[in-house]
CSV table of C-alpha atoms in Angstrom, one decimal:
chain,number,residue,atom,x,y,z
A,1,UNK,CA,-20.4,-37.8,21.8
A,2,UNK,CA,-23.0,-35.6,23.1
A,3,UNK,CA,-23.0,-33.4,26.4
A,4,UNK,CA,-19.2,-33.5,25.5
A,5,UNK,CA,-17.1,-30.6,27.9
A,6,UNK,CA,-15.2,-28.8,25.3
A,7,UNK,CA,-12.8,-26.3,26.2
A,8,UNK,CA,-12.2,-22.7,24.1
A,9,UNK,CA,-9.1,-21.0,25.5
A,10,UNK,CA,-9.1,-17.8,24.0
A,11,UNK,CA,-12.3,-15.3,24.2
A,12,UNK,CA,-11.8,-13.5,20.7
A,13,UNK,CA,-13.6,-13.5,18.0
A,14,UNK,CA,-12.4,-16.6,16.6
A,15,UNK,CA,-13.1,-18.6,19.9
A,16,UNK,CA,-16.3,-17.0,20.3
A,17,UNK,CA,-17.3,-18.1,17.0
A,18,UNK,CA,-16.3,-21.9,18.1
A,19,UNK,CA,-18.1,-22.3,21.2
A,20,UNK,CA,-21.5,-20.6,19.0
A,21,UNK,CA,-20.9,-23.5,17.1
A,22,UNK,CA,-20.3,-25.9,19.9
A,23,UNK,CA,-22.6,-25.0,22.1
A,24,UNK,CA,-25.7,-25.5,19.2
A,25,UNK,CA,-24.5,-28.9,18.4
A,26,UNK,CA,-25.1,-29.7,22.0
A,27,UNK,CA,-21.8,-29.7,24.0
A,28,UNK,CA,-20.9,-27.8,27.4
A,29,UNK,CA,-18.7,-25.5,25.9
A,30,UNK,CA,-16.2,-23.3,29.2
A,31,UNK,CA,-14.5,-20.5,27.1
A,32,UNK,CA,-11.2,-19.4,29.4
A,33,UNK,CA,-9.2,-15.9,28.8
A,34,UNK,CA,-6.4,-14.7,30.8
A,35,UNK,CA,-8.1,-11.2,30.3
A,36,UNK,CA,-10.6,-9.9,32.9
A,37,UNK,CA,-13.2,-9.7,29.8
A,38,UNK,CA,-13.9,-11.2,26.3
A,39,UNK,CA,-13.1,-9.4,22.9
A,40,UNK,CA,-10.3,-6.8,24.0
A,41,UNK,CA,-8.5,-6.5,20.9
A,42,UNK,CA,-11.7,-7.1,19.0
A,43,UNK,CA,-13.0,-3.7,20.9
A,44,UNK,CA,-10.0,-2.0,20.0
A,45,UNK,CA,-10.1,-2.5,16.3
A,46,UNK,CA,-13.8,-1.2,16.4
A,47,UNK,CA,-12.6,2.1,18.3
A,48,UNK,CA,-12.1,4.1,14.7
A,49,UNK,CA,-15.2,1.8,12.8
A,50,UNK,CA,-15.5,-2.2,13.1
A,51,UNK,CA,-14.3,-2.9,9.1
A,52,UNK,CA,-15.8,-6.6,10.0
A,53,UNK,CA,-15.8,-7.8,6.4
A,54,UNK,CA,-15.3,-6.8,2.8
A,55,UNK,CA,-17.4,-6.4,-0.2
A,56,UNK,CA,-15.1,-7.8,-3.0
A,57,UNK,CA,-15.9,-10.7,-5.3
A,58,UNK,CA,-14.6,-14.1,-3.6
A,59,UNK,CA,-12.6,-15.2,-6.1
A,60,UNK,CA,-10.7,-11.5,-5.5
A,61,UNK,CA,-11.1,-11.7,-1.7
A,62,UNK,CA,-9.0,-15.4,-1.1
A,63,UNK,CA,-6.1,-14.1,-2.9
A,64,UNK,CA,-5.6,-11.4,-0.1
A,65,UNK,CA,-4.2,-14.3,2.0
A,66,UNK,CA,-1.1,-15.0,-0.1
A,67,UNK,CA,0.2,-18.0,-0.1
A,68,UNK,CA,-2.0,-19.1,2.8
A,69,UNK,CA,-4.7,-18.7,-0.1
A,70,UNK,CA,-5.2,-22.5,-0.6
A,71,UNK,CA,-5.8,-23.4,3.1
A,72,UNK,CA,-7.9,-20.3,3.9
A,73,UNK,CA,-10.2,-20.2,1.0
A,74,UNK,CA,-12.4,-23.8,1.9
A,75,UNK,CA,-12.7,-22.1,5.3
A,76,UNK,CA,-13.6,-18.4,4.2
A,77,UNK,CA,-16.1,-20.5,1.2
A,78,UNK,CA,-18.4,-21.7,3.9
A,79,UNK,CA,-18.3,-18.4,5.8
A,80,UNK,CA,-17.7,-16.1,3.7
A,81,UNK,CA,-18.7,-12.2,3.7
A,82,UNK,CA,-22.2,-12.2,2.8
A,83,UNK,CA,-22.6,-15.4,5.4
A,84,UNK,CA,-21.2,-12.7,7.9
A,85,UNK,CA,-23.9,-10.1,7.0
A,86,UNK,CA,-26.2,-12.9,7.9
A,87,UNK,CA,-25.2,-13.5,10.9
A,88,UNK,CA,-25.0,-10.2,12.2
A,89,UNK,CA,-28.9,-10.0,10.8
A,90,UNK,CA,-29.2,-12.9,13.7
A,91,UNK,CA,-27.8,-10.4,16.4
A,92,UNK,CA,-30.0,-7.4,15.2
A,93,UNK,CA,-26.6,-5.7,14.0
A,94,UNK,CA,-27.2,-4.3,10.4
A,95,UNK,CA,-24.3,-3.5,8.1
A,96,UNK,CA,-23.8,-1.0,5.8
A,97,UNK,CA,-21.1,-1.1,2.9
A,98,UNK,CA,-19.1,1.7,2.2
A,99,UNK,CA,-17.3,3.7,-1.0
A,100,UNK,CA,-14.0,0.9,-0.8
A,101,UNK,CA,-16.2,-1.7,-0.4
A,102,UNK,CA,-15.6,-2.8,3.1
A,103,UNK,CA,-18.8,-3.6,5.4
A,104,UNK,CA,-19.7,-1.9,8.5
A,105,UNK,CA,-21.9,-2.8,11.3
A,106,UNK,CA,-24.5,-0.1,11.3
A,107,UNK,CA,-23.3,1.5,14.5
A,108,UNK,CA,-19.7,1.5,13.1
A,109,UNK,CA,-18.3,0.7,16.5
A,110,UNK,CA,-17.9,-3.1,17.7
A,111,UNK,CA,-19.0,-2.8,21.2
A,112,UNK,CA,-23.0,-3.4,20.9
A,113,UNK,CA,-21.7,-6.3,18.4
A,114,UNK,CA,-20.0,-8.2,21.2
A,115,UNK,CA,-22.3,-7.4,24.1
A,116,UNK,CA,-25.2,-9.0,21.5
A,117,UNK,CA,-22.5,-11.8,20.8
A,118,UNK,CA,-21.6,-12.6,25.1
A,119,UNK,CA,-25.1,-11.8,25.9
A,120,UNK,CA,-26.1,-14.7,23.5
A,121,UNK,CA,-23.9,-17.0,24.1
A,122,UNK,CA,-24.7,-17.0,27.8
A,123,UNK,CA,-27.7,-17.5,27.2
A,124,UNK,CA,-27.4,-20.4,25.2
A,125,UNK,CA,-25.6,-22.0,27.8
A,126,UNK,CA,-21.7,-20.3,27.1
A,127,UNK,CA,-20.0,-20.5,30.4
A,128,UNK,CA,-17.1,-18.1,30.7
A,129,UNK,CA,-14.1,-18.0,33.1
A,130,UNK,CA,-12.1,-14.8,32.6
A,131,UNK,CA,-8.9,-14.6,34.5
A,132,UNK,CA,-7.5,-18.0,33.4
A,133,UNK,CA,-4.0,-17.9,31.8
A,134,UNK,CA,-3.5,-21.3,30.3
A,135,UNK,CA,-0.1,-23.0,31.2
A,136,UNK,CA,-0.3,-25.5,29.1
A,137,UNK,CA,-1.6,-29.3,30.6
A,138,UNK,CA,-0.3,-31.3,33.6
A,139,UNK,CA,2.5,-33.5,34.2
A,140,UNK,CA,0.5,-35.8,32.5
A,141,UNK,CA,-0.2,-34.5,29.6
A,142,UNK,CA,-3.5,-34.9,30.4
A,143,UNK,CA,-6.2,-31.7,32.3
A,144,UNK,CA,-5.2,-28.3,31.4
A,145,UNK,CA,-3.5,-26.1,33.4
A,146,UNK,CA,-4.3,-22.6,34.3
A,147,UNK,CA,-3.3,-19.9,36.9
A,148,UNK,CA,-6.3,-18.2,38.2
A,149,UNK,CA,-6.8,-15.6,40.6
A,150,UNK,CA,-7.6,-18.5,43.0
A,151,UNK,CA,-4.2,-20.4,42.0
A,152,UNK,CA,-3.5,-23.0,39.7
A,153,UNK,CA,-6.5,-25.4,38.5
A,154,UNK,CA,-7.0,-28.4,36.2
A,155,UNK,CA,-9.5,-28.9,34.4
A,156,UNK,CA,-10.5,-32.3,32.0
A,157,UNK,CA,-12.0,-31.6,28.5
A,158,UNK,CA,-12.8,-33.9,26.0
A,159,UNK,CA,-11.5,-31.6,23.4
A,160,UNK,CA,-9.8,-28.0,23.5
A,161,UNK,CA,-9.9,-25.4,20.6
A,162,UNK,CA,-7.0,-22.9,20.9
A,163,UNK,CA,-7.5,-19.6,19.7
A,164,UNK,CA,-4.9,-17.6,21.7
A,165,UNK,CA,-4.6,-14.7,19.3
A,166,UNK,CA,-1.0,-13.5,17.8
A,167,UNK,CA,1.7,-11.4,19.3
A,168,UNK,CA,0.2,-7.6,18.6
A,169,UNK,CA,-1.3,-5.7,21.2
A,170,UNK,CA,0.3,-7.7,24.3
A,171,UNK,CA,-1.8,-5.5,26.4
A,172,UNK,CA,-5.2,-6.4,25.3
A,173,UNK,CA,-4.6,-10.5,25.9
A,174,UNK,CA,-2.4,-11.6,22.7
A,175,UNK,CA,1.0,-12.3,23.9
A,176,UNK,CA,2.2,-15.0,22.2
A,177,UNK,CA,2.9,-16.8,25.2
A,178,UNK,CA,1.4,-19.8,23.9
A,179,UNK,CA,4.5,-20.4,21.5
A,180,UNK,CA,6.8,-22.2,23.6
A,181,UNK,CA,3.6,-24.4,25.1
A,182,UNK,CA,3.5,-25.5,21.6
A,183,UNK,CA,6.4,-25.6,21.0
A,184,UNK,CA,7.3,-28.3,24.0
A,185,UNK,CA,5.0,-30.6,22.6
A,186,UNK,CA,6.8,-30.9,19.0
A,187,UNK,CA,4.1,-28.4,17.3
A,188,UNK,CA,6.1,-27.0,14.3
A,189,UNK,CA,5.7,-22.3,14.6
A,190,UNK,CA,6.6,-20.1,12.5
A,191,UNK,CA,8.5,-17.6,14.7
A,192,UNK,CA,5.7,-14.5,15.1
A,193,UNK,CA,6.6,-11.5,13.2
A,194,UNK,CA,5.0,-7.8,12.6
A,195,UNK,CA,2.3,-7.3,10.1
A,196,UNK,CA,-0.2,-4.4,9.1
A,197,UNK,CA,2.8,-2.8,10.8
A,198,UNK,CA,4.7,0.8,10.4
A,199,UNK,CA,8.1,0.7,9.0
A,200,UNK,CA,11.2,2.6,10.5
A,201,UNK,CA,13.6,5.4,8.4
A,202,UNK,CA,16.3,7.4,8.6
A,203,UNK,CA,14.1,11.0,8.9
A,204,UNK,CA,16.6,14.2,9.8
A,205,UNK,CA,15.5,15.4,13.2
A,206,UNK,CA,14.1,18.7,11.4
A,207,UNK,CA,11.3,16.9,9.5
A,208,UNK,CA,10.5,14.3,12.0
A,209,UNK,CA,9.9,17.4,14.9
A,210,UNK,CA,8.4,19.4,11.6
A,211,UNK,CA,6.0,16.5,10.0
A,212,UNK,CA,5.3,13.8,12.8
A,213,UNK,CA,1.9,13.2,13.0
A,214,UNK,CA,0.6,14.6,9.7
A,215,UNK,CA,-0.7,13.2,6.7
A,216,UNK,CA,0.7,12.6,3.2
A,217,UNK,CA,-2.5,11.9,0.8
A,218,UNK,CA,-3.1,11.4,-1.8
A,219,UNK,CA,0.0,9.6,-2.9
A,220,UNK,CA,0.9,6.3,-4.5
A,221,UNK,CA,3.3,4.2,-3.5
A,222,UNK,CA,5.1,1.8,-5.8
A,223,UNK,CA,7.6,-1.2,-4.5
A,224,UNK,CA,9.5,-4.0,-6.8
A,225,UNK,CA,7.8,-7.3,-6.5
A,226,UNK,CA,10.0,-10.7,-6.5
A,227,UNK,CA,9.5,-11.0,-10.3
A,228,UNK,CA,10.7,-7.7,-10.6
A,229,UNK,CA,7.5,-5.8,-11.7
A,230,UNK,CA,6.2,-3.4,-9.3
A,231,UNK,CA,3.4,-3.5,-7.4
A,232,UNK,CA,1.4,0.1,-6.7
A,233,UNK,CA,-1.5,1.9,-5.0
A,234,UNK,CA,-3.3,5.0,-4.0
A,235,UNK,CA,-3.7,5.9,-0.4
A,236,UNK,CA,-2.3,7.7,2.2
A,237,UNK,CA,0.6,7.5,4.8
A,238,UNK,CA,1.2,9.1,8.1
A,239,UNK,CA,5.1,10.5,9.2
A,240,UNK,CA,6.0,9.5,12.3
A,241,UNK,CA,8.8,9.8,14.3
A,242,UNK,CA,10.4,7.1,13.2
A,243,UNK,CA,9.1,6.6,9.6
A,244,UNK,CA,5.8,5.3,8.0
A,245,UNK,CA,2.4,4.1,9.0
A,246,UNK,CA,-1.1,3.6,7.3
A,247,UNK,CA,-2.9,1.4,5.5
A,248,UNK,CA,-1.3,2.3,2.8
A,249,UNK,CA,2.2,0.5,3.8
A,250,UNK,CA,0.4,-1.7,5.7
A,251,UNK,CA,-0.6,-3.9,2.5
A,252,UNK,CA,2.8,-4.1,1.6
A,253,UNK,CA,4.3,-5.3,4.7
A,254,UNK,CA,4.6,-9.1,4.1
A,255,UNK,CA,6.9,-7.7,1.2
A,256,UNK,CA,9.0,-4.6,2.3
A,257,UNK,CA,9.4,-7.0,5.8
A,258,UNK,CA,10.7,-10.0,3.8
A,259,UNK,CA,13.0,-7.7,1.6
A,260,UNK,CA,14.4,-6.1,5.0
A,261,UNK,CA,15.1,-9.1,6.0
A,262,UNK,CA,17.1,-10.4,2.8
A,263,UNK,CA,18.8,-7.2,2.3
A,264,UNK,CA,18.8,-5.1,4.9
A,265,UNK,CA,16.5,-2.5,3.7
A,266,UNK,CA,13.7,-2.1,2.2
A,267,UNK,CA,13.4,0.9,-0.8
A,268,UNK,CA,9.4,2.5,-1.9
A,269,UNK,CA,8.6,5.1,-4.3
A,270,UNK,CA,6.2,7.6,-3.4
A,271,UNK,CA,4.2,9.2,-6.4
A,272,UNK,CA,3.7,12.3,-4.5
A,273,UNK,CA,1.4,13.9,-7.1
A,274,UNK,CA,-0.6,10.5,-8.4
A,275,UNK,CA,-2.8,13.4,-10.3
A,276,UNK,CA,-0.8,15.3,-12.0
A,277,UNK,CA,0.4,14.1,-15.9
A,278,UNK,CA,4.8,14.3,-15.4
A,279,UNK,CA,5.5,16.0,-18.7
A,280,UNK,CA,2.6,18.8,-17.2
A,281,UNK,CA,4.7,18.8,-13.8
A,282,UNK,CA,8.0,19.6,-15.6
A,283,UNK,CA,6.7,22.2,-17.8
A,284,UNK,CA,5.1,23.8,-14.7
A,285,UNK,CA,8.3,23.4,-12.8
A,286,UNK,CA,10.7,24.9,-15.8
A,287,UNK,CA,8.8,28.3,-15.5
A,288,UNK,CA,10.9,31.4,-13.9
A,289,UNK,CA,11.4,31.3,-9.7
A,290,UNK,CA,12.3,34.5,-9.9
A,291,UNK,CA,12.2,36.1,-6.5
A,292,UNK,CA,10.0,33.0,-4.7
A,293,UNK,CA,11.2,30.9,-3.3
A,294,UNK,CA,11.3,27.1,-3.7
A,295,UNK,CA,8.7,26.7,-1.2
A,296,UNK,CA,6.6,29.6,-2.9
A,297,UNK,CA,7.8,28.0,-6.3
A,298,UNK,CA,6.4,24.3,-5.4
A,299,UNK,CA,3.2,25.2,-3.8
A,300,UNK,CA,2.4,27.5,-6.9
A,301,UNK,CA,3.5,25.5,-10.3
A,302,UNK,CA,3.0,22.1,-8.6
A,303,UNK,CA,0.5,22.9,-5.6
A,304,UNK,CA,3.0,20.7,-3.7
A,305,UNK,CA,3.1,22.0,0.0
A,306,UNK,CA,3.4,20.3,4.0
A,307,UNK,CA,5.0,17.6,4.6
A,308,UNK,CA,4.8,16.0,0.9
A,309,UNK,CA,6.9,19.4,-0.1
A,310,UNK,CA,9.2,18.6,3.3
A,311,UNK,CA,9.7,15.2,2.5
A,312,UNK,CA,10.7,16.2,-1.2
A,313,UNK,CA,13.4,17.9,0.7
A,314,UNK,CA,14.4,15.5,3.1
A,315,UNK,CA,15.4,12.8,0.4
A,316,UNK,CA,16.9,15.8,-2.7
A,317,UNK,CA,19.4,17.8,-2.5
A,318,UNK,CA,19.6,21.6,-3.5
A,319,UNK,CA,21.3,20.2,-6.8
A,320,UNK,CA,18.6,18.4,-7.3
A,321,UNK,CA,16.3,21.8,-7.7
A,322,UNK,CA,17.9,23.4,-10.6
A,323,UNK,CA,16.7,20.6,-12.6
A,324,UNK,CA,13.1,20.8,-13.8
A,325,UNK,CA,13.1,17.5,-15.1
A,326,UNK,CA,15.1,15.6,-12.7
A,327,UNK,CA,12.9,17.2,-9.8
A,328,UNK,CA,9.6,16.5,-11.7
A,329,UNK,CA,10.6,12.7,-11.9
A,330,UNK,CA,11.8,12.9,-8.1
A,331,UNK,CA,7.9,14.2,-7.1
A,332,UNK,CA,6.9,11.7,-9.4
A,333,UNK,CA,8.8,8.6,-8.2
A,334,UNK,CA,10.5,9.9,-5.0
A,335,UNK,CA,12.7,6.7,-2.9
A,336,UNK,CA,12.4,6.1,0.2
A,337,UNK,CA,14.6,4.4,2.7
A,338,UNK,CA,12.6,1.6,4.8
A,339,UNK,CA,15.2,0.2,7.4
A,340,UNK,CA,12.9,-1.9,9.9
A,341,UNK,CA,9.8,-2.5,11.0
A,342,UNK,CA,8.0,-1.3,14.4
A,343,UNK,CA,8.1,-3.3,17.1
A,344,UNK,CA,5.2,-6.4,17.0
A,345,UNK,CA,3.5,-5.2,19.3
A,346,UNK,CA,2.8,-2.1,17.9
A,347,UNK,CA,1.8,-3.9,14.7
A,348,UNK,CA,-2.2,-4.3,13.7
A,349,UNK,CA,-1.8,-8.1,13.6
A,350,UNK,CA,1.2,-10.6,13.6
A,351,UNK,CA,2.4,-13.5,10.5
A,352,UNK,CA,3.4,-16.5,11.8
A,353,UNK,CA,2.0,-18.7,14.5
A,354,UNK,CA,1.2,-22.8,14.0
A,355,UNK,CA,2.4,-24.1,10.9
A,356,UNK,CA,-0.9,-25.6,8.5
A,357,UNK,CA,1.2,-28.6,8.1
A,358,UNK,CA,1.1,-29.5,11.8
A,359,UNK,CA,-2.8,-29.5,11.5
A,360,UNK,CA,-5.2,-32.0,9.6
A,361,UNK,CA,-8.2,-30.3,7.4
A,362,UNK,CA,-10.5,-30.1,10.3
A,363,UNK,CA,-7.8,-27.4,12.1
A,364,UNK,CA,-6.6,-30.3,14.3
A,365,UNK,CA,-2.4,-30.6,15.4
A,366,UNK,CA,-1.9,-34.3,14.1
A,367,UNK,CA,0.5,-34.9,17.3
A,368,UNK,CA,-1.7,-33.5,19.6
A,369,UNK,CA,-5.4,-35.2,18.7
A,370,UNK,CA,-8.4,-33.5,20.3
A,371,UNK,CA,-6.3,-29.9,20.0
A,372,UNK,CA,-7.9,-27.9,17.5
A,373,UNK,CA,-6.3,-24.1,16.7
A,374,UNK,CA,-7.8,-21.4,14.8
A,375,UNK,CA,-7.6,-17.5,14.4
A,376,UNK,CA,-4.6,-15.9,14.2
A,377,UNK,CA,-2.6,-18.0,16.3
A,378,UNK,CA,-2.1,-19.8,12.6
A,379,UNK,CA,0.4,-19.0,10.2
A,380,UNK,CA,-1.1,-16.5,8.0
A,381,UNK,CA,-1.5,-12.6,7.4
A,382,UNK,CA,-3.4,-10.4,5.4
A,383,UNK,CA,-4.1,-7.1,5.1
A,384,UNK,CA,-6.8,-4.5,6.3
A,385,UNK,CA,-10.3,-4.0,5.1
A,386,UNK,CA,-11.9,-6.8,6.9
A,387,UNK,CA,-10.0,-9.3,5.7
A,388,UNK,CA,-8.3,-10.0,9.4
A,389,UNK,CA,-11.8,-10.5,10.9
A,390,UNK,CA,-13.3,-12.6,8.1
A,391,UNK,CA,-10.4,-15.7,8.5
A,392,UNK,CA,-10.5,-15.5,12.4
A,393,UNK,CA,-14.4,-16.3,12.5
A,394,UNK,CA,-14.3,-18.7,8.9
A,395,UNK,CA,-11.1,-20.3,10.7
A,396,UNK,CA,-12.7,-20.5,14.4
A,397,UNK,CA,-16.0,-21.8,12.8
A,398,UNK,CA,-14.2,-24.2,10.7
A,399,UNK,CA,-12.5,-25.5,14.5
A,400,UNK,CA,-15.8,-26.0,15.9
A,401,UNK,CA,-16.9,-28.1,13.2
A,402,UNK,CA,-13.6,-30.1,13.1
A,403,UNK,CA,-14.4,-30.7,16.8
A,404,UNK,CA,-18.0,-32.1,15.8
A,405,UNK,CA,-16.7,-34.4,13.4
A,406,UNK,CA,-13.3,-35.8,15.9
A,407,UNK,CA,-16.0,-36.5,18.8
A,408,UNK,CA,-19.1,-38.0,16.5
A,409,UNK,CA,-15.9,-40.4,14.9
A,410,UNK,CA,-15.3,-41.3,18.4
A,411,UNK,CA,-18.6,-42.2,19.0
């Protein structure tokens, strides 16, 4: 069906990556956003370095999506990280790989990437309308319905693709206000929850005024899987002033949020010295304090100091110190107490969203035909290092295509 009007709703990167696809298949393609302009939270990941893709061997890659693994992986297969490098290429953006393997546009930040994106899509024909916050569709179940600055408008499509983002970063356009619009119409969502999030703790008021804000690195951080083998890795963490942050938790947080939610709590052991051999550490410990003091003692025989030395003594007791052993196993595998985690929208990115059973292959909702979804709008999560990025353009490429295929059928 071509010269098809197909709508994106959603300016991200997933439905930017749909209406590419649209629009060089031959179809009007209007992109709407309730935002004044495209790519907000797209510009705000890329504010520290735009991590747009990782490096990894595929069959390593997919399983970063969990058990969202088997529906991601056909998507992510035909767009896949060095299909991203490509297409970057096509917008003069180069990349660059760095030491943990993730990939980097050249210029680190993500701003010149989406001016080249917009200024492309323009000019291939893109027409965008910013300042249109879908409603859902008419009385009729027919036009789409939007408020707009000029008051509320239908407009007829002869297909939609809804990439309406998550529930993080409210602010920048992803408020998850699309969940009970769904939801009206019998689509089946998983209720949104924090991911890539920071988790809350019980911190004494000393060390939270003392430590907020600072580093602990290196240190490794080790929490019981459900077949009750642990899981562990080297990073860092940030204290806050309510618990933990970092990409260090933030892999984990599928897991410490589920176990929260069974038990109430959540419980991590920090390695605080992943270099140093524990038998090494006690012997070091056991030698004579004399006059020093434990502060003096630690940062001498362990070289243990700041925060990592404060939160030693946040979660021991004094008891605890006249133990060599007992206080070389604590640095070595030191609990702590994760209660909750930080609000969604404080979170990187957001689980949950439209069930994959409520959509066909091609990303369609089976009770709504013509309705395609993509991005993070869908039920799945997984962690940083360009892993987020890579399934919203695979997933909003994978829409466009589905779109393709519904209108030739129709044909």
């Amino acid at each position: 069906m071509q010269n098809a009007s197909i709508a994106v709703i959603g300016a991200g990167p997933a439905g930017l990556m749909a209406a590419e696809v649209l629009i060089r298949n031959g179809y009007r393609v209007h992109v709407f956003d309730a935002m004044p302009s495209a790519g907000r939270k797209l510009l705000m990941a890329g504010k520290g370095g735009l991590n747009i893709t990782h490096s990894e061997a595929f069959d390593n890659f997919v399983t970063r999506y969990g058990d969202r693994q088997s529906r991601l992986e056909p998507l992510i297969r035909n767009f896949d990280a060095a299909a991203i490098t490509e297409w970057l290429k096509q917008l003069a953006i180069g990349t660059f790989t760095g030491t943990s393997g993730r990939i980097f546009p050249s210029e680190m930040k993500s701003a010149p990437l989406l001016r080249a994106w917009l200024r492309r899509l323009r000019s291939e024909g893109v027409q965008f309308h910013m300042r249109h916050r879908w409603k859902g569709w008419d009385k009729n179940h027919q036009a789409l319905l939007f408020d707009t600055v000029h008051g509320e408008q239908t407009v007829n499509t002869n297909a939609t693709v809804l990439t309406l983002g998550g529930g993080s970063w409210s602010r920048l356009g992803s408020d998850g206000q699309w969940v009970g619009l769904l939801k009206s119409r019998g689509i089946a969502i998983a209720d949104l929850v924090p991911s890539n999030c920071g988790f809350d703790t019980d911190w004494s008021d000393h060390y939270c005024q003392r430590f907020q804000g600072q580093a602990l690195k290196p240190v490794a951080l080790s929490v019981m899987q459900g077949d009750g083998g642990y899981a562990s890795r080297m990073g860092e963490l940030t204290v806050t002033a309510t618990g933990l942050e970092g990409s260090l938790i933030y892999a984990y947080s599928p897991l410490l949020r589920e176990q929260i939610q069974t038990f109430g709590e959540s419980v991590v052991y920090l390695d605080l010295l992943p270099g140093k051999d524990s038998l090494k550490l006690q012997k070091a410990l056991a030698k004579p304090r004399g006059a020093k003091s434990w502060p003096h003692h630690l940062r001498s025989c362990a070289g243990l100091t700041g925060a990592k030395a404060g939160l030693l003594r946040e979660v021991s007791s004094p008891e605890d110190w006249s133990d060599s052993q007992y206080l070389a196993e604590l640095i070595k595998r030191l609990p702590v107490r994760l209660l909750s985690t930080r609000p969604l929208d404080e979170a990187i990115s957001s689980g949950g969203g439209v069930c994959f059973e409520a959509l066909d292959e091609s990303l369609m909702l089976q009770q709504l035909p013509g309705v395609f979804c993509a991005g993070e709008m869908l039920d799945w999560e997984a962690p940083t290092g360009g892993y987020l990025l890579t399934a919203c353009l695979a997933s909003g490429r994978a829409a466009g295509q589905g779109v393709i295929r519904w209108l030739d059928n129709r044909s």
